mmCIF file of C-alpha atoms in Angstrom:
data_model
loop_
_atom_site.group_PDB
_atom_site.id
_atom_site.type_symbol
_atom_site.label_atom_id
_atom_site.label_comp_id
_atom_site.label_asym_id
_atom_site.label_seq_id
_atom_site.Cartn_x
_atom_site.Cartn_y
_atom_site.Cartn_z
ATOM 1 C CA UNK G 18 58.227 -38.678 -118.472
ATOM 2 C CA UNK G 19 55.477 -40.112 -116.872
ATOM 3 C CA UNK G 20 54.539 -44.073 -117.454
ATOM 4 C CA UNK G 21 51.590 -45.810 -117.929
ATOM 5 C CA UNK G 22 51.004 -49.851 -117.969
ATOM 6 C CA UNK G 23 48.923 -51.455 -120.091
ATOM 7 C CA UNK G 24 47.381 -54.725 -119.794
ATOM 8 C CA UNK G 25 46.744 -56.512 -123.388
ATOM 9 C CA UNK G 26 43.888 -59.830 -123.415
ATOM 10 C CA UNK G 27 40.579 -57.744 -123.025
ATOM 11 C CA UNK G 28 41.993 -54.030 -122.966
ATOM 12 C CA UNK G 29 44.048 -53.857 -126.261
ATOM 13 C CA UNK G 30 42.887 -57.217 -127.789
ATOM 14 C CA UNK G 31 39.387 -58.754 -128.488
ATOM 15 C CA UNK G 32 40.090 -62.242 -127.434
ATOM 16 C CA UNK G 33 36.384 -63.253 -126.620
ATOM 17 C CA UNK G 34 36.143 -65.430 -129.459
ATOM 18 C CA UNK G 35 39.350 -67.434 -128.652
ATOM 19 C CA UNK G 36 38.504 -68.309 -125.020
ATOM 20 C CA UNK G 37 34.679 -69.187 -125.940
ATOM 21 C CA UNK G 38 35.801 -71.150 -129.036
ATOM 22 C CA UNK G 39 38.326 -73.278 -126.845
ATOM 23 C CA UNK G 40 35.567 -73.908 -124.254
ATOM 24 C CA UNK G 41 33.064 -74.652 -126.755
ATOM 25 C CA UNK G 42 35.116 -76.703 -128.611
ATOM 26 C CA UNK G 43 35.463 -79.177 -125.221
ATOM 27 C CA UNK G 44 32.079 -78.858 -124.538
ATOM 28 C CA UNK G 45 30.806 -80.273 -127.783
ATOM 29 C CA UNK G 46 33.286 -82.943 -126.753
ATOM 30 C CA UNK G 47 31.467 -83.867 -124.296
ATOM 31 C CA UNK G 48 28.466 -83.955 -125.995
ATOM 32 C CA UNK G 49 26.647 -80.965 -124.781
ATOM 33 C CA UNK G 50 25.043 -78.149 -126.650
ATOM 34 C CA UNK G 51 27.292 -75.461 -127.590
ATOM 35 C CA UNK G 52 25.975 -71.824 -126.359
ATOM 36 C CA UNK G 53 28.705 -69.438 -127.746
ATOM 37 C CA UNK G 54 26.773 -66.018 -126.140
ATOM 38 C CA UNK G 55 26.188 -67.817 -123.237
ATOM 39 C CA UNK G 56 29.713 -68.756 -122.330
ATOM 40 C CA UNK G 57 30.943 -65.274 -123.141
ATOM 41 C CA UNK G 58 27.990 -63.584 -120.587
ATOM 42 C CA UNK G 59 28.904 -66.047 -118.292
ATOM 43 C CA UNK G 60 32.476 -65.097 -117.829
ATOM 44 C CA UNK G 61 31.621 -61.261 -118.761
ATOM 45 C CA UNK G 62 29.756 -61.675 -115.336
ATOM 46 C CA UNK G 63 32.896 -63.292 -113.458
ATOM 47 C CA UNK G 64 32.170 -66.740 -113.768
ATOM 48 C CA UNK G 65 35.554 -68.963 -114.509
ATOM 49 C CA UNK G 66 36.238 -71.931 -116.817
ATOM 50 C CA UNK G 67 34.764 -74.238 -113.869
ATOM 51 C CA UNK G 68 31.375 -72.823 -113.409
ATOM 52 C CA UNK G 69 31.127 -71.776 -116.961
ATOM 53 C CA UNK G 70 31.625 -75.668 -117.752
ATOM 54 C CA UNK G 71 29.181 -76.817 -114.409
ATOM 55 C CA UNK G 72 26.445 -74.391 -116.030
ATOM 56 C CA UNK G 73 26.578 -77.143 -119.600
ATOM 57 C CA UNK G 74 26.657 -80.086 -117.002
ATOM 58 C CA UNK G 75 30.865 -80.449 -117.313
ATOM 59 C CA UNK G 76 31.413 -80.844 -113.742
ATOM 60 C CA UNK G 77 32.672 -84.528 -113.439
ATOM 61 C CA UNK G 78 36.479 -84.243 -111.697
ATOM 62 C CA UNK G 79 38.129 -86.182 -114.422
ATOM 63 C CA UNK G 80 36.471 -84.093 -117.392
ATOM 64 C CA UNK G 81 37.579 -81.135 -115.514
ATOM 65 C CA UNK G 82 40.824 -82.160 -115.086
ATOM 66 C CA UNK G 83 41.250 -82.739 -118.526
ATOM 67 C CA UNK G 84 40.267 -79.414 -119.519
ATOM 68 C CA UNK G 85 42.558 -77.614 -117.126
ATOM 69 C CA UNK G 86 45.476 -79.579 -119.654
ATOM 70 C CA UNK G 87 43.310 -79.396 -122.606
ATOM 71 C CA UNK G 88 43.124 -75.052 -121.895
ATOM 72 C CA UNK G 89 46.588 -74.780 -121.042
ATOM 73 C CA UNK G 90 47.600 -76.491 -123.484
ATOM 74 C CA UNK G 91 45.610 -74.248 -126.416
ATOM 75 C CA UNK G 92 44.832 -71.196 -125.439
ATOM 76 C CA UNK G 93 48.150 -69.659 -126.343
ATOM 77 C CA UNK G 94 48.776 -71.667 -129.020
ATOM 78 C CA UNK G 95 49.146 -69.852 -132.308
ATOM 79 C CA UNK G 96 46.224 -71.215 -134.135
ATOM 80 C CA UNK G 97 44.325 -69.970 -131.389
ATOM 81 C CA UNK G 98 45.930 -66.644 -131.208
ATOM 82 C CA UNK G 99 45.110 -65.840 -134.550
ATOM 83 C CA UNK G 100 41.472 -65.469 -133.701
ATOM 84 C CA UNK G 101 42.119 -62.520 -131.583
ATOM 85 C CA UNK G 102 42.235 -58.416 -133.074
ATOM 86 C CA UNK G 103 42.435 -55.214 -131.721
ATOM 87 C CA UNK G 104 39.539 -53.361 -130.611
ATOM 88 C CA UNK G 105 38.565 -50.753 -132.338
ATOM 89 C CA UNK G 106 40.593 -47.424 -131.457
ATOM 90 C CA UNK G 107 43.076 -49.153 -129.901
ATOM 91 C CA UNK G 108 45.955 -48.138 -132.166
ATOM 92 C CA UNK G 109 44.716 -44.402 -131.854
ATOM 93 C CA UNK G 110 44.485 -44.358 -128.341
ATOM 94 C CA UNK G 111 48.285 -46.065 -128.387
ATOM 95 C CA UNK G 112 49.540 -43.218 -130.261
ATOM 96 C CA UNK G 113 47.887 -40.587 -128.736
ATOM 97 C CA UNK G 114 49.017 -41.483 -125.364
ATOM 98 C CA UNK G 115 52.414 -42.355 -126.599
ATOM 99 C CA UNK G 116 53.186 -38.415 -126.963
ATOM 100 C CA UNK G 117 53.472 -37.463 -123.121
ATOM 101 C CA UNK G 118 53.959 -40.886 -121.304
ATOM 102 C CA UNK G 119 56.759 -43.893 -121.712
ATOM 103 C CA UNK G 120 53.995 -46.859 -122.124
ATOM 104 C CA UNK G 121 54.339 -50.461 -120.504
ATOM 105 C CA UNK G 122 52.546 -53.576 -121.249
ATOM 106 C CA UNK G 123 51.809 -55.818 -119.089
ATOM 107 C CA UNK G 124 49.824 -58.951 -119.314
ATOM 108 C CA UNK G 125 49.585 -62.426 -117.733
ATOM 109 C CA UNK G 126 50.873 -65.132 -120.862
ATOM 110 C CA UNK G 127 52.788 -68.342 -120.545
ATOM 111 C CA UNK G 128 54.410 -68.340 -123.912
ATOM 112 C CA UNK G 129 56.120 -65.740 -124.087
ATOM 113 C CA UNK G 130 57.328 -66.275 -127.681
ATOM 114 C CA UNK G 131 53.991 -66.447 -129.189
ATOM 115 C CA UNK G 132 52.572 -63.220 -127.288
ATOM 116 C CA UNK G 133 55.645 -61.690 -128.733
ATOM 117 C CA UNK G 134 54.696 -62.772 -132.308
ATOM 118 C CA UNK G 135 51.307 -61.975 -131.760
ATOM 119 C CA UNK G 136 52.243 -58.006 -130.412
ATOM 120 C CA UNK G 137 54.317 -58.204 -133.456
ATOM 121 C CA UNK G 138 51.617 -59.155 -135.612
ATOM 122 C CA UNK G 139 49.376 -56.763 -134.523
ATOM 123 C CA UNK G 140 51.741 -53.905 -135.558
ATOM 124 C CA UNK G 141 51.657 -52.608 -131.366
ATOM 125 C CA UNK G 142 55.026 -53.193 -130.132
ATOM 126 C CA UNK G 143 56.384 -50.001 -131.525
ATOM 127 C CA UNK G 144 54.608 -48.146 -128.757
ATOM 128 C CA UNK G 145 56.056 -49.677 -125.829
ATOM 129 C CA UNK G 146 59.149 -48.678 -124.276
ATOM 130 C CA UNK G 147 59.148 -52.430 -122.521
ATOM 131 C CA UNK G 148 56.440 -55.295 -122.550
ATOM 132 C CA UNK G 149 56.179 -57.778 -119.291
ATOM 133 C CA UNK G 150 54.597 -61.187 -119.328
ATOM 134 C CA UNK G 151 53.674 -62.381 -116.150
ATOM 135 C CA UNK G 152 52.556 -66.405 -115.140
ATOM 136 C CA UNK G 153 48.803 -66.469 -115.219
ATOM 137 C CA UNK G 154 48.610 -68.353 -111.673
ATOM 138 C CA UNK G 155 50.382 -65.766 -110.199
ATOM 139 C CA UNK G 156 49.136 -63.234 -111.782
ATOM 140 C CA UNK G 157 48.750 -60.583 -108.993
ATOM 141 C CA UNK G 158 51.889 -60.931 -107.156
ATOM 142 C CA UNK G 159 54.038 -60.437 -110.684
ATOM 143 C CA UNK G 160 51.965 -58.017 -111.224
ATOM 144 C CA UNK G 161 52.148 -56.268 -108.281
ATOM 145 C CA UNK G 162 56.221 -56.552 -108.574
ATOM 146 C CA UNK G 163 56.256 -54.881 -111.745
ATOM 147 C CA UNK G 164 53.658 -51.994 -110.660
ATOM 148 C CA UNK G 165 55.731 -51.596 -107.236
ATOM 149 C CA UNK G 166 59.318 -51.166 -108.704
ATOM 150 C CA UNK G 167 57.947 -48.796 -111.999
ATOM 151 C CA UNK G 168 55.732 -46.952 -110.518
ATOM 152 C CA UNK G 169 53.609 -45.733 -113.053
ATOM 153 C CA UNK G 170 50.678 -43.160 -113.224
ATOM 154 C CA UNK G 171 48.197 -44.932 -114.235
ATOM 155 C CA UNK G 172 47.774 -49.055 -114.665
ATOM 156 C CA UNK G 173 44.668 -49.938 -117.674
ATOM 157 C CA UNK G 174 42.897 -53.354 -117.578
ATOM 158 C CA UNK G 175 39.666 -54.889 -118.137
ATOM 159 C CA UNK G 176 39.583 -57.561 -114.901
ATOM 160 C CA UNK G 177 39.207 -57.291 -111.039
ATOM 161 C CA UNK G 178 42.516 -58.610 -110.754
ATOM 162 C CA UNK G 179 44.434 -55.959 -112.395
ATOM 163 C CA UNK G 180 42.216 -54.198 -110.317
ATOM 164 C CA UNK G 181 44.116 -56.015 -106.946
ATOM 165 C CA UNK G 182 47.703 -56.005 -108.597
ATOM 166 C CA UNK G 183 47.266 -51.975 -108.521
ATOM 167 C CA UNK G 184 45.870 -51.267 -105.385
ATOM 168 C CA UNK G 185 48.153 -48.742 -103.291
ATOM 169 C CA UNK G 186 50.473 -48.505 -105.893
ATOM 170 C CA UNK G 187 48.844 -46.781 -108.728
ATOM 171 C CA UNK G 188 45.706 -45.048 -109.969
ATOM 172 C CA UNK G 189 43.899 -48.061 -111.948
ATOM 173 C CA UNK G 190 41.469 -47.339 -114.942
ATOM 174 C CA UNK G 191 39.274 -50.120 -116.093
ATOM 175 C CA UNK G 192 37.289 -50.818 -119.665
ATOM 176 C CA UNK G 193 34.192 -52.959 -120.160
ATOM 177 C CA UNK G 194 34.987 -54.477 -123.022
ATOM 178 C CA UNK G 195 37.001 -57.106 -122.616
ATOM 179 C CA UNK G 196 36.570 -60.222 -119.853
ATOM 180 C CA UNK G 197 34.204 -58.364 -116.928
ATOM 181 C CA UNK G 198 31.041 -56.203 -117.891
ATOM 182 C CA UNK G 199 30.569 -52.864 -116.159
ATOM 183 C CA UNK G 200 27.986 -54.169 -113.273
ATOM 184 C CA UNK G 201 30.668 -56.978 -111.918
ATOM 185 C CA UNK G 202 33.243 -54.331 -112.298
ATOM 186 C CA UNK G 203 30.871 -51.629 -110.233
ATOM 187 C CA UNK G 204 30.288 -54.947 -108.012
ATOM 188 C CA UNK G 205 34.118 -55.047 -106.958
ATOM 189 C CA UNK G 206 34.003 -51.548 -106.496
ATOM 190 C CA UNK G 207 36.242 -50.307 -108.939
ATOM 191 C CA UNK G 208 35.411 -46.618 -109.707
ATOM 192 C CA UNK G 209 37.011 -45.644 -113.165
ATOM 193 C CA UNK G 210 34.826 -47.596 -115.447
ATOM 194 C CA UNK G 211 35.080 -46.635 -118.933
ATOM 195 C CA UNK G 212 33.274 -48.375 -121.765
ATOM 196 C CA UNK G 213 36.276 -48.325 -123.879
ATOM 197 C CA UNK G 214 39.634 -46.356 -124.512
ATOM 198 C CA UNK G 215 38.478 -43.769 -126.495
ATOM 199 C CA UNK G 216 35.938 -42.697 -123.703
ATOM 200 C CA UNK G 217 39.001 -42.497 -121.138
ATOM 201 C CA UNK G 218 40.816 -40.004 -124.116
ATOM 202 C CA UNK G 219 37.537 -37.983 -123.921
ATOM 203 C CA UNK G 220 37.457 -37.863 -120.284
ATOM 204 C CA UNK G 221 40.495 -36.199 -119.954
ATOM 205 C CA UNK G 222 41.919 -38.245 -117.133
ATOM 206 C CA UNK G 223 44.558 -38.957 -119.225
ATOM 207 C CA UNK G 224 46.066 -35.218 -120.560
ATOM 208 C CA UNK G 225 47.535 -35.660 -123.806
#
């Protein structure tokens, strides 16, 4: 049976809220005006924690210093997690795929436990025959290991890096709804842009 990797934070899950609420929540720390849509068009159209900060007037080397510990320290922390859901569709598409391919997730978390409790939570880890958490600063090259030594059909994200961790080794498909909009996505020239999984379904490039 054929096998197909999944990534989770912008492809199975909504997690906008819980990255925009952390960075707001340091912003208004520093005293600036909070812009929730702002933040979340700003990284939709590739900017990172840095320049999203720079574009409030964050860009002091101490403040962003403390924000790098301040983020890593909360954004997989439970209270955050709880602000994330799945997308719309995504438990259909699970178990429609589920039928004729072995499925695979694969997503970059450093606490492992609590993206465990989270999958649990969310009533998905019944379709995977094996999840993978890989270190978000080395996110391509773990990646890339686990893509290289499974070999699956297809690999599904929403970012231009899953993007790089499949290139040459399998056939990536990418949705707009989670971190990247479909212009930057066009912009890194990825090619199979669907808006989200129920339009890759109705495509037909994946035959259930």
């Amino acid at each position: 049976m054929n096998r197909i990797f999944i990534d989770l934070d912008g492809t199975l899950i909504d997690n906008s809220f819980r990255q925009c609420l952390l960075l707001c929540n340091f912003i208004k720390l520093k005293n600036k005006k909070i812009e929730y849509k702002k933040t979340w068009s700003l990284k939709r159209n590739g900017y990172n924690n840095q320049e999203i900060l720079a574009n409030f007037g964050i860009s002091n080397a101490n403040d962003l210093n403390i924000f790098k510990i301040y983020w890593k320290n909360n954004i997989e922390s439970s209270f955050y997690l709880d602000f994330d859901f799945l997308f719309d569709g995504t438990v259909s598409f699970l178990k429609k795929i589920n039928r004729n391919y072995k499925l695979y997730l694969l997503s970059g978390r450093s606490n492992k436990f609590n993206a465990i409790s989270q999958i649990d939570k969310l009533k998905i880890s019944y379709y995977f025959t094996d999840i993978f958490f890989v270190e978000p600063s080395k996110i391509i090259e773990q990646k890339r290991f686990y893509l290289k030594n499974y070999k699956p059909k297809f690999y599904i994200g929403d970012t231009e890096f899953d993007f790089i961790s499949s290139s040459n080794l399998t056939r990536f498909l990418a949705v707009s709804t989670g971190q990247r909009n479909i212009n930057f996505l066009k912009k890194k020239c990825i090619k199979n842009i669907f808006q989200n999984l129920d339009q890759i379904i109705k495509s037909k490039t994946i035959i259930i």
